[in-house]
Amino acid sequence: MGLVDLLLKGDKRAAARAMRIVEEEYPEAKELLRAIYPYTGRAYVLGVTGPPGAGKSTMIDKLTKHLRKRDYKVGIIAIDPSSPFSGGAILGDRIRMQDLSLDEGVFIKSLATRGQLGGLAKATDAVAQIMDAMGMDFIIIETVGTGQSEVDIVKTADTTIVVVVPGLGDDIQAIKAGILEIADIFVVNKGDRPEADRTVRDLRVMIELVERKEDEWKPPVVKVSALYDSGFDELIDSIFQHKLYLEKTGRFESHRKDKVKELFVGLLKDRVCSKAISGLKESGIYDVLIDNIYNRKVELYNAIDSIRVIFDYSELKVLLGD
Amino acid sequence: MADERKVKILVAKPGLDGHDRGAKVVARALRDAGFEVIYTGLHQSIDQIVQTALQEDVDAIGISILSGAHMYVFPTLIQKMKEVGLDDVIVFGGGIIPLDDIPKLKEAGVKEIFLPGTSLETIVEWVRENVKPRKVTL
């Protein structure tokens, strides 16, 4: 049996191999993704983000155990940063989830960002597709520990969960801008700490201050404690409420369509740019061009504008059945 | 760096032995050499290590072991890897291992053993030479 058939049957080894193909962008990736595409779109995608040390991995470990109790299969994509200097990475999110590694209904994949900004890895979506095709009900994506602008997860996830912790007074300040706006659900982790209730209150006040249309979603604040295993049923309820809200208001479809656009534009940029660069390099112009721009003989914008790109859509039209 | 195919290595600590300084130092050195290192943390069962290697699709497993259980851990690990089809994943290790045991471990399928005092450069160089991304076909 081929890799694709095995993976569609939920075989973990086949799935892992398939993920490697898409991650390394092997030539087989195209055929693979085409073959599994009809079997995707079923899984519900949760994004989990928050500052480093907020307990994202531990929270996901517990959330997954609760989802498993309800018999859902869960795929986890845990993203950690690559070193900008060596290109290497230490992927350590699994440490907090190793109990899950022997669970038949759980698949954990670590990804390194490999230079990608925005808190995700380039292969995130393709890996999620594979998890979807192998039969996962939920896919949980854990971003790198974020500051204020790593908000790409919103575009990828159906429901975005922002994890915060009590005790860091400035935390609330830090989330005022970027992260406050992206959360569909707030999780106050380490809820066993005495300051947790105050953090919950502060967040709720902050959420009230945001102007909303009548039918617009108001992010709930859920206090959980991984230590005492509390709050997770409430969190799962909130996830399902948000899912229901998306479906009822038609936002589920529009959000997923936006995601397709986002992915399409992103990939297109990537492809066009790397094709242009490799073309320039092959014809030996690239180094001369850079030298000339550096030496002020050619101006940058003029150089860019003087490149003619010819697009041919005939093959695409065949794909579309035209 | 961007177009290079990454080598993935699992660094694992099996069993009850709680001394992970060495594993962390090696993990860090491999990261600095440009490898992607998956680190499992302490107290891993052999089944957990095998499942992690399988799900993360690693090219090699580095086992740090100071407990004296190496004559059990390595052969069992290699056997269980075979059972799930990870025959082509390279296994190497480091720790306090008597010289007499090394040939037996190699016979069991361990590719290399690094003893205390080995320099990080030696380990990194060895990994660079011996571990390549595993072939994958549809």
PDB file of C-alpha atoms in Angstrom, chain B residues 10 12 29 35 37 48 66 91 111 115 128 130 133:
ATOM      1  CA  LEU B  10      15.965  12.979  18.789  1.00  0.00           C
ATOM      2  CA  ALA B  12      16.347  11.231  24.737  1.00  0.00           C
ATOM      3  CA  ALA B  29      25.829  21.717  20.344  1.00  0.00           C
ATOM      4  CA  PHE B  35      20.548  20.376  13.218  1.00  0.00           C
ATOM      5  CA  VAL B  37      16.911  18.579  17.749  1.00  0.00           C
ATOM      6  CA  GLN B  48       7.782   6.754  24.323  1.00  0.00           C
ATOM      7  CA  LEU B  66      24.286   7.054  32.944  1.00  0.00           C
ATOM      8  CA  VAL B  91      21.035   5.055  17.004  1.00  0.00           C
ATOM      9  CA  LYS B 111      26.192   2.946  15.454  1.00  0.00           C
ATOM     10  CA  LEU B 115      32.355   8.081  26.394  1.00  0.00           C
ATOM     11  CA  ARG B 128      27.505  15.347  10.244  1.00  0.00           C
ATOM     12  CA  ASN B 130      26.978   9.646   9.528  1.00  0.00           C
ATOM     13  CA  PRO B 133      18.013  12.818   5.945  1.00  0.00           C
TER      14      PRO B 133
END
